[in-house]
PDB file of C-alpha atoms in Angstrom:
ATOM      1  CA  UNK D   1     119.123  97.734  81.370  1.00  0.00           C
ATOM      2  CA  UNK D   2     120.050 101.085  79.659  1.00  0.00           C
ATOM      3  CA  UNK D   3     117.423 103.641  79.308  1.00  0.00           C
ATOM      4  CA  UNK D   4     115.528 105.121  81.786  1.00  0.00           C
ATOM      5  CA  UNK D   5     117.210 103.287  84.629  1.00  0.00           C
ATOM      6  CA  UNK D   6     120.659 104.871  83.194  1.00  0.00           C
ATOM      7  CA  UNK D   7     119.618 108.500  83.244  1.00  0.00           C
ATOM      8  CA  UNK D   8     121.319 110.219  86.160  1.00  0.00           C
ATOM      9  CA  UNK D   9     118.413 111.854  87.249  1.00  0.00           C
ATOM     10  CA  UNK D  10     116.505 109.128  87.487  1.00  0.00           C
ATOM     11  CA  UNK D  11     118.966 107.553  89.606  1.00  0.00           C
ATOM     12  CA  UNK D  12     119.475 110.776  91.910  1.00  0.00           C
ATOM     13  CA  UNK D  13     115.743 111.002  92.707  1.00  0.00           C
ATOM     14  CA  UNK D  14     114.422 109.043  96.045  1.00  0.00           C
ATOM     15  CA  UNK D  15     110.813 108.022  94.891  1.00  0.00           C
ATOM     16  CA  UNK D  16     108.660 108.119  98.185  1.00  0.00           C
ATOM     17  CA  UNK D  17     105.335 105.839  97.846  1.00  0.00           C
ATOM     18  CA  UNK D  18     102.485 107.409 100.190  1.00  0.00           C
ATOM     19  CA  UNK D  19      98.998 106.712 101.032  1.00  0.00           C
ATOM     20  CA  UNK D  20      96.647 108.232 103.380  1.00  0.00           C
ATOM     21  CA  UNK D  21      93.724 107.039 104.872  1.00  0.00           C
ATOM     22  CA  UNK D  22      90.884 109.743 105.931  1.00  0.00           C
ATOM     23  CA  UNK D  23      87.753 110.863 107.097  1.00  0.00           C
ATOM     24  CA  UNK D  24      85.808 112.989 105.122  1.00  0.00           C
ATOM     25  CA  UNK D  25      83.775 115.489 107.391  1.00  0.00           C
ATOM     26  CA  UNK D  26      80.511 117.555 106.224  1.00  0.00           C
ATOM     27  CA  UNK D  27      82.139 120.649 104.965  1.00  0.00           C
ATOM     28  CA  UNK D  28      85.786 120.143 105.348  1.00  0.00           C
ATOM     29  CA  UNK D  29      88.437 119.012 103.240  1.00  0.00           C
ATOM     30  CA  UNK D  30      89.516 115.234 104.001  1.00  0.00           C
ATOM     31  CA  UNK D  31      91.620 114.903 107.498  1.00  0.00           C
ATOM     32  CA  UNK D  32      94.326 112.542 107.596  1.00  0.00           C
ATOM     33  CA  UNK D  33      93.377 109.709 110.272  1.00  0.00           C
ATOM     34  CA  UNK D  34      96.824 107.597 108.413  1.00  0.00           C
ATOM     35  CA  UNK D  35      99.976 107.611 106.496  1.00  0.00           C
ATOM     36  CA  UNK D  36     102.617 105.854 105.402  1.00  0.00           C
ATOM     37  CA  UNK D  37     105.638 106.078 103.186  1.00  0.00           C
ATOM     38  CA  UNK D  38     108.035 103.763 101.621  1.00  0.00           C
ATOM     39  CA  UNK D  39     111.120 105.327 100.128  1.00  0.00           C
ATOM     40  CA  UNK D  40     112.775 103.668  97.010  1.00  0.00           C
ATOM     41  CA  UNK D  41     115.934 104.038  94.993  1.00  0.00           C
ATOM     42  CA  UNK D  42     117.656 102.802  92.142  1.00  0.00           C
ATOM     43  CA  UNK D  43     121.249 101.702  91.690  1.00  0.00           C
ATOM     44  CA  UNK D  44     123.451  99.121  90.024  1.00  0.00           C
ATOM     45  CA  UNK D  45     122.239  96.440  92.160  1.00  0.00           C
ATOM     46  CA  UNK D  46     118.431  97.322  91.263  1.00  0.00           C
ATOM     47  CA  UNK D  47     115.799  98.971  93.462  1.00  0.00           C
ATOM     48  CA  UNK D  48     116.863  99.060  96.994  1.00  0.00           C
ATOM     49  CA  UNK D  49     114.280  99.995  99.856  1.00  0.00           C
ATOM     50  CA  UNK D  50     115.784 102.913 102.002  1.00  0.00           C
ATOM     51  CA  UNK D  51     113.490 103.577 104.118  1.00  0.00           C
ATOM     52  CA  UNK D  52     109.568 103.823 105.611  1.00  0.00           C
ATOM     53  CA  UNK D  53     107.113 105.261 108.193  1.00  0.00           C
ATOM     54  CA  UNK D  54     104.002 104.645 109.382  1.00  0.00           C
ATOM     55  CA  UNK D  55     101.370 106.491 111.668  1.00  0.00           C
ATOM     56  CA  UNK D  56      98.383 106.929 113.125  1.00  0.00           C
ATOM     57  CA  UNK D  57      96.841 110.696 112.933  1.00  0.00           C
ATOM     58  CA  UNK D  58      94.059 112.112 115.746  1.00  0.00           C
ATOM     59  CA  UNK D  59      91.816 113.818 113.484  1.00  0.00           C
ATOM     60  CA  UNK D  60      90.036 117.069 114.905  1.00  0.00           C
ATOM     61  CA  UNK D  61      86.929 116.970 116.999  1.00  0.00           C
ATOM     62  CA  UNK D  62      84.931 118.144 113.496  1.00  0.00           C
ATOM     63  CA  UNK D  63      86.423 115.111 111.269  1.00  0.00           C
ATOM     64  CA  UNK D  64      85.299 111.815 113.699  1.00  0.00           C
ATOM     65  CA  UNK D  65      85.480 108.367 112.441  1.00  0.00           C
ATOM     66  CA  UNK D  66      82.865 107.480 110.823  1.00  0.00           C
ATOM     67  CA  UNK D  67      80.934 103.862 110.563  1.00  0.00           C
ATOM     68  CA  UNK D  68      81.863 104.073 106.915  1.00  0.00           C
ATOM     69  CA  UNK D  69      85.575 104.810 108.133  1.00  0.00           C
ATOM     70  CA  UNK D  70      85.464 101.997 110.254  1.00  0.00           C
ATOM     71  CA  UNK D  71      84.126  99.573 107.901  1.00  0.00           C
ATOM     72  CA  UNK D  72      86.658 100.368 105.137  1.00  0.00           C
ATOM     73  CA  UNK D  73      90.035 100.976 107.279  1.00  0.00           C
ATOM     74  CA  UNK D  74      89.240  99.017 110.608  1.00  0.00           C
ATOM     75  CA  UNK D  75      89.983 102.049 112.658  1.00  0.00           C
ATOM     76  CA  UNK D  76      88.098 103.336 115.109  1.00  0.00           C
ATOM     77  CA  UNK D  77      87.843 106.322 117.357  1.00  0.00           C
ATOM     78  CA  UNK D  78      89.712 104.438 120.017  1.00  0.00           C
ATOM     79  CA  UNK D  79      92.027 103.330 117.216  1.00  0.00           C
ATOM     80  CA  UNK D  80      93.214 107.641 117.287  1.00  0.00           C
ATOM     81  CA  UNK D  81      92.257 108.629 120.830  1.00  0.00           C
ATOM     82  CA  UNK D  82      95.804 108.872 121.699  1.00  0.00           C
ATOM     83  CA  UNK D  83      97.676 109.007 118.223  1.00  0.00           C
ATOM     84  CA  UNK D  84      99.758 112.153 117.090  1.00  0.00           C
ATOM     85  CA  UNK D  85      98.008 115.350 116.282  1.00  0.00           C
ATOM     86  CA  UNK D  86      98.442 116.340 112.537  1.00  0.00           C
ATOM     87  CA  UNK D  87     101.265 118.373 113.407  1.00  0.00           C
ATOM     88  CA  UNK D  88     103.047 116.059 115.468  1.00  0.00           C
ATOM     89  CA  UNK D  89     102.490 112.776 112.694  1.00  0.00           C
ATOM     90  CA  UNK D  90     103.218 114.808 109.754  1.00  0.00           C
ATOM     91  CA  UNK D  91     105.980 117.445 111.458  1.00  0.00           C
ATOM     92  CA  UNK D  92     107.955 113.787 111.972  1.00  0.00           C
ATOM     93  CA  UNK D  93     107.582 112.589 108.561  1.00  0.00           C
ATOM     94  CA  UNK D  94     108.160 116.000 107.238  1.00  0.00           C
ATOM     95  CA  UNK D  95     111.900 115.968 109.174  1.00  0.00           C
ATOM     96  CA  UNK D  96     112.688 112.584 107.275  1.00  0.00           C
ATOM     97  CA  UNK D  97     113.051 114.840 103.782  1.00  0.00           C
ATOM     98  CA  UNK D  98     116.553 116.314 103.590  1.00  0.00           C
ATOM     99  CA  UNK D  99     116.540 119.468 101.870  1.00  0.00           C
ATOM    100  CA  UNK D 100     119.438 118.802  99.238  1.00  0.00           C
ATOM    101  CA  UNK D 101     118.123 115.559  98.064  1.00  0.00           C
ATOM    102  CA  UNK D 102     115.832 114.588  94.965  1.00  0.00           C
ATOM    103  CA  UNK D 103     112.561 113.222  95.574  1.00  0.00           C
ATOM    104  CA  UNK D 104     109.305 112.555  93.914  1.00  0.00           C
ATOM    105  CA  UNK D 105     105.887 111.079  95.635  1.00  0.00           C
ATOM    106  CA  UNK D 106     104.421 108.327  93.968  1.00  0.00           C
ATOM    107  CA  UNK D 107     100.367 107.440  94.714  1.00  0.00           C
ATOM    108  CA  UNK D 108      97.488 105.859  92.928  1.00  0.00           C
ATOM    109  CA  UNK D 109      95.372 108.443  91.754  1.00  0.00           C
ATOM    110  CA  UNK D 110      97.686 111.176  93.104  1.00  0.00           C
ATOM    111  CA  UNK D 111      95.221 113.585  93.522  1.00  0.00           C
ATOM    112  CA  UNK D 112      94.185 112.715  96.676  1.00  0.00           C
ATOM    113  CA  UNK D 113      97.221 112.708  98.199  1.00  0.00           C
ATOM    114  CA  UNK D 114      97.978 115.529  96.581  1.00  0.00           C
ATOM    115  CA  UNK D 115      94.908 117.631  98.316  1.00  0.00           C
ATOM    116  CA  UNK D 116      95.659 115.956 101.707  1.00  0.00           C
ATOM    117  CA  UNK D 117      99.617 117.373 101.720  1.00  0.00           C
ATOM    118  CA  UNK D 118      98.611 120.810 100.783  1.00  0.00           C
ATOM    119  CA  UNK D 119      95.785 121.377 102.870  1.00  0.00           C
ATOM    120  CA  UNK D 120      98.179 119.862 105.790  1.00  0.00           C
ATOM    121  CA  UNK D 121     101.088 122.200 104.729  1.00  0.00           C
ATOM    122  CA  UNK D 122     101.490 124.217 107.423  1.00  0.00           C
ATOM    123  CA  UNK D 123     102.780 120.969 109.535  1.00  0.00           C
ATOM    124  CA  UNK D 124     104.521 119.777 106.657  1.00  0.00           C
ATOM    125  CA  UNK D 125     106.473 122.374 104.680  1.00  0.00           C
ATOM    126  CA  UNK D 126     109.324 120.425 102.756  1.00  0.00           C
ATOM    127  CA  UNK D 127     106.491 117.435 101.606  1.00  0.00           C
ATOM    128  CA  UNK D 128     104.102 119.716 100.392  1.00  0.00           C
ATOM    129  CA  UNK D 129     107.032 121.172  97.876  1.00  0.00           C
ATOM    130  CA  UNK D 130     107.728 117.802  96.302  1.00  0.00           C
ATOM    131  CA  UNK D 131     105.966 116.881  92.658  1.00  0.00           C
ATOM    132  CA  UNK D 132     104.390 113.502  92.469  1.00  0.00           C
ATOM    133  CA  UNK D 133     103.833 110.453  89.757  1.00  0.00           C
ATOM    134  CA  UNK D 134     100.578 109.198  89.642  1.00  0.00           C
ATOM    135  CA  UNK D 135     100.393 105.226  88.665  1.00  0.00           C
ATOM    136  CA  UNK D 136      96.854 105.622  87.181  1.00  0.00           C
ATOM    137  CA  UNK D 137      98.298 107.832  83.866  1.00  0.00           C
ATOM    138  CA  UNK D 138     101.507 105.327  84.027  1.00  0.00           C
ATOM    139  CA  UNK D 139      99.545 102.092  83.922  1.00  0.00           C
ATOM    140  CA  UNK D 140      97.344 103.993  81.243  1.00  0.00           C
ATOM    141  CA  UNK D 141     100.251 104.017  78.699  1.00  0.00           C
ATOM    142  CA  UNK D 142     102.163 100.693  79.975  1.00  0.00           C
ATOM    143  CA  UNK D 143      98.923  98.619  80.292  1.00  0.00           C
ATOM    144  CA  UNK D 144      96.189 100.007  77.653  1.00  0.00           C
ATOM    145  CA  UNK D 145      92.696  98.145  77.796  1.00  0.00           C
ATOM    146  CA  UNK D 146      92.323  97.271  81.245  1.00  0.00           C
ATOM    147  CA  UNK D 147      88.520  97.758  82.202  1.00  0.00           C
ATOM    148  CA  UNK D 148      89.630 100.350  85.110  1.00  0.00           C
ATOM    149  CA  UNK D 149      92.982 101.364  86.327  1.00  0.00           C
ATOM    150  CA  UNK D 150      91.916 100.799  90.122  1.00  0.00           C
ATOM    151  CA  UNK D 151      94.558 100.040  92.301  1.00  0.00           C
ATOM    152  CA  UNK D 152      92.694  96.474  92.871  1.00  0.00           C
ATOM    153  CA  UNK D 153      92.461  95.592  89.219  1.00  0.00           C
ATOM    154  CA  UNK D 154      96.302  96.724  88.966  1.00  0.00           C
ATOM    155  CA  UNK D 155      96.624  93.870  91.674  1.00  0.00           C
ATOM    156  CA  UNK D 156      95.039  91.123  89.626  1.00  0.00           C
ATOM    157  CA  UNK D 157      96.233  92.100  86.606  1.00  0.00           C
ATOM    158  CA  UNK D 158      99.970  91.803  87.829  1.00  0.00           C
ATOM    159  CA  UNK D 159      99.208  89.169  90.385  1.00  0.00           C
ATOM    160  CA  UNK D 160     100.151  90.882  93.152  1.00  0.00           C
ATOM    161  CA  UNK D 161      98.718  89.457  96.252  1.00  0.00           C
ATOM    162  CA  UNK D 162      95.640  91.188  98.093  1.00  0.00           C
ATOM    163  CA  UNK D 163      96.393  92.395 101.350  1.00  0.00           C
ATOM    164  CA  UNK D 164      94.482  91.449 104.124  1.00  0.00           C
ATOM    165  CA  UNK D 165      94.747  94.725 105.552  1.00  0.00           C
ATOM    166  CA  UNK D 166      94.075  96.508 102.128  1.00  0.00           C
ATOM    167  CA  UNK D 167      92.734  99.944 102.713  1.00  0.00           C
ATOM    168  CA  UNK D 168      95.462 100.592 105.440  1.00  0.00           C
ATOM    169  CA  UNK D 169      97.852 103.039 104.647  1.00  0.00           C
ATOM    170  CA  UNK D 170     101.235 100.548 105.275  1.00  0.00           C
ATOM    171  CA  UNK D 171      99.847  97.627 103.225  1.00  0.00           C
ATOM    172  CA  UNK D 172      98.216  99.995 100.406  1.00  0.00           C
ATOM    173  CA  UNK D 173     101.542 101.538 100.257  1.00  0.00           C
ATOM    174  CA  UNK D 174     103.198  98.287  99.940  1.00  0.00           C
ATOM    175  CA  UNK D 175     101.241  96.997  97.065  1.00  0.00           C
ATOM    176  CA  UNK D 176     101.977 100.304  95.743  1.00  0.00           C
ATOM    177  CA  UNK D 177     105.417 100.433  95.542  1.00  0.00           C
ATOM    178  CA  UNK D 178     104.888  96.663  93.580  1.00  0.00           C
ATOM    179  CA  UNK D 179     102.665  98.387  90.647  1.00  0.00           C
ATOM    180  CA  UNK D 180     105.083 100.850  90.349  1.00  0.00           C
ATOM    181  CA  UNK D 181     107.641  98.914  90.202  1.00  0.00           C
ATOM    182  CA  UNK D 182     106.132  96.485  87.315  1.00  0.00           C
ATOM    183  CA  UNK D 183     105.044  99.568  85.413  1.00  0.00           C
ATOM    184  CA  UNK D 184     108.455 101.262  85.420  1.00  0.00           C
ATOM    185  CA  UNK D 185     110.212  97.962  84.380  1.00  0.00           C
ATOM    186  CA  UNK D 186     107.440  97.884  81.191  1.00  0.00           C
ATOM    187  CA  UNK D 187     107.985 101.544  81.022  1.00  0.00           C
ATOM    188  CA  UNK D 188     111.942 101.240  80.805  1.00  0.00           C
ATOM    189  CA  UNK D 189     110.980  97.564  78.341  1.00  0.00           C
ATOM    190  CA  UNK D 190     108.883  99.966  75.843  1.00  0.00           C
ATOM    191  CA  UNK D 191     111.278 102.615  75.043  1.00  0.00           C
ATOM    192  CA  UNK D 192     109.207 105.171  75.443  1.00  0.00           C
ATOM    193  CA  UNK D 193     110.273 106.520  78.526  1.00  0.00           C
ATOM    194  CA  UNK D 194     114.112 107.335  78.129  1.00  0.00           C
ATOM    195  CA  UNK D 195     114.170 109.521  81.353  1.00  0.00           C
ATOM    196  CA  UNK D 196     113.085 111.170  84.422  1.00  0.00           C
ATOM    197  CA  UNK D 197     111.559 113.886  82.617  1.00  0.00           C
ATOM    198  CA  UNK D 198     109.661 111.731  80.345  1.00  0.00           C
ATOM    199  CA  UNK D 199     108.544 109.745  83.397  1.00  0.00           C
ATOM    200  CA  UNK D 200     107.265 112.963  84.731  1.00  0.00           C
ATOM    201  CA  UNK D 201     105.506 114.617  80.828  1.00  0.00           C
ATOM    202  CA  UNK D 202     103.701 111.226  81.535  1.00  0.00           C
ATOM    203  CA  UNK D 203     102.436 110.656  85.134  1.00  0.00           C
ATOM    204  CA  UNK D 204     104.131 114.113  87.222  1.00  0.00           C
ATOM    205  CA  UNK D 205     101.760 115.930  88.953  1.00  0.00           C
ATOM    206  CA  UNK D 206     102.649 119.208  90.272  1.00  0.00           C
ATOM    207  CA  UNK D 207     102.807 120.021  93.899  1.00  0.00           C
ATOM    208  CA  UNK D 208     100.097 122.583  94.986  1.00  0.00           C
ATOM    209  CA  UNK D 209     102.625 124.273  96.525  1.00  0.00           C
ATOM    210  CA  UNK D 210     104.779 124.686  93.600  1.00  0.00           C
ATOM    211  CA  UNK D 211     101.869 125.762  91.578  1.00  0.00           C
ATOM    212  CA  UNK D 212     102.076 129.820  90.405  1.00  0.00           C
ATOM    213  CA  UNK D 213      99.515 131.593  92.054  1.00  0.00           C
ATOM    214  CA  UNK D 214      97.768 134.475  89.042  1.00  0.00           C
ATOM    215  CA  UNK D 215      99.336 137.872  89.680  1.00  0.00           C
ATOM    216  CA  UNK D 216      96.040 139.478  88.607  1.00  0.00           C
ATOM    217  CA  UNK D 217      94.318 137.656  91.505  1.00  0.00           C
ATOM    218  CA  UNK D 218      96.455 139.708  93.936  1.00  0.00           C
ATOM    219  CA  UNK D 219      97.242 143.289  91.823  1.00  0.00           C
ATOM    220  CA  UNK D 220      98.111 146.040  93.438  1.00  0.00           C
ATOM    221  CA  UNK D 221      95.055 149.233  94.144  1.00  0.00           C
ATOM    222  CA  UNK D 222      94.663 151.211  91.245  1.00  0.00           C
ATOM    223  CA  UNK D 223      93.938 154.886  90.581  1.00  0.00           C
ATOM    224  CA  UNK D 224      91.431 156.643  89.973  1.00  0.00           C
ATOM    225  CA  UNK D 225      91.021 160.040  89.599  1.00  0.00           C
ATOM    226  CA  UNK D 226      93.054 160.854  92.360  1.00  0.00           C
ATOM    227  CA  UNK D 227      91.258 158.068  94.191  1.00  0.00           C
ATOM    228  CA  UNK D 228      92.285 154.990  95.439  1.00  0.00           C
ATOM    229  CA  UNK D 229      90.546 151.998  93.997  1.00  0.00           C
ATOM    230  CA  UNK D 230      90.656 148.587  96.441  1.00  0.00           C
ATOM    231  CA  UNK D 231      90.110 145.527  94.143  1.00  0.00           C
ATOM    232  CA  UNK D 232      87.197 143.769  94.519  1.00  0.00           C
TER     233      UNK D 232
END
């Protein structure tokens, strides 16, 4: 095909599709309940699936699953009673990522995921390093004029099947990995995207993680008048 699919980089990068499902307690940042990857790579015989995960997470006693929860995912509290803690779920996943290979994260509306990794980063170290691509600013540019750029109306509009299960993390990851895969094809078709790097100038979303913290946030005590000044 030439083009984007030729650039070495792009080639040498492992694109990892992930979703989360959570609960959203009073005062607390989300708390995983799901997740689920799909890992994808491309060669001379196309895109080739290698590999995927999927697990239930026991959220903490503060983040219980709510009615709302239950109504959107299907899980309940019994669902999690005896899943993997946090650190057991997302220590597992976290061991998949080899540390000399390229990879990017790939999720609608990135953001969240985003949040969910970095707040969970103590039980997942290597995943909270890794940049993502977020579909919504891809689908933007390949796919101008749609009336939203939810994940749903990405579905209809490339007539991708509705899951039943839609709003679990497997089967949103799934139909995922499909809207990616159309918008990289009309990415690669328009030209505009010649390489990984423009892939990422257009949808990359830096890793919290990777982010520089201000140095003036954390300067060193000061002097004054032969006194030592804390900062505030």
């Amino acid at each position: 095909m030439g083009g984007l699919t030729d650039d070495v980089a792009f080639r040498a990068t492992t694109f990892v599709v992930i979703d989360f499902e959570a609960t959203t307690p009073t005062g607390y940042p989300s708390q995983p309940i799901e997740v689920a990857v799909l890992a994808l790579r491309y060669g001379d015989g196309g895109w080739q699936e290698t590999g995927r995960r999927t697990s239930l997470i026991r959220p903490p006693e503060f983040a219980p699953v709510t009615p709302a929860v239950t109504a959107q995912t299907g899980l309940t509290a019994e669902h999690l009673r005896t899943a993997p803690t946090p650190a057991e779920a997302l220590g597992a996943l976290d061991r998949r990522f080899r540390g000399d290979a390229s990879y990017l994260l790939v999720a609608q509306h990135a953001a969240t995921e985003a949040n969910i990794i970095y707040n969970q980063r103590e039980h997942c170290p290597t995943l909270a390093r890794i940049d993502l691509l977020d579909t919504i600013p891809l689908a933007k540019d390949c796919v101008p004029g749609l009336v939203n750029y939810r994940l749903d109306t990405l579905l209809a509009h490339f007539a991708i099947g509705h899951p039943a299960d839609r709003h679990r993390a497997a089967a949103d990851v799934d139909v995922t990995a499909q809207v990616f895969l159309q918008l990289i094809a009309l990415a690669q078709d328009s030209g505009r995207v010649e390489s990984l790097a423009d892939l990422v100038k257009l949808a990359g979303r830096t890793a919290k993680c990777n982010t520089p913290i201000q140095d003036e946030l954390f300067a060193l005590p000061t002097e004054t008048g032969g006194a030592t000044t804390e900062p505030a």
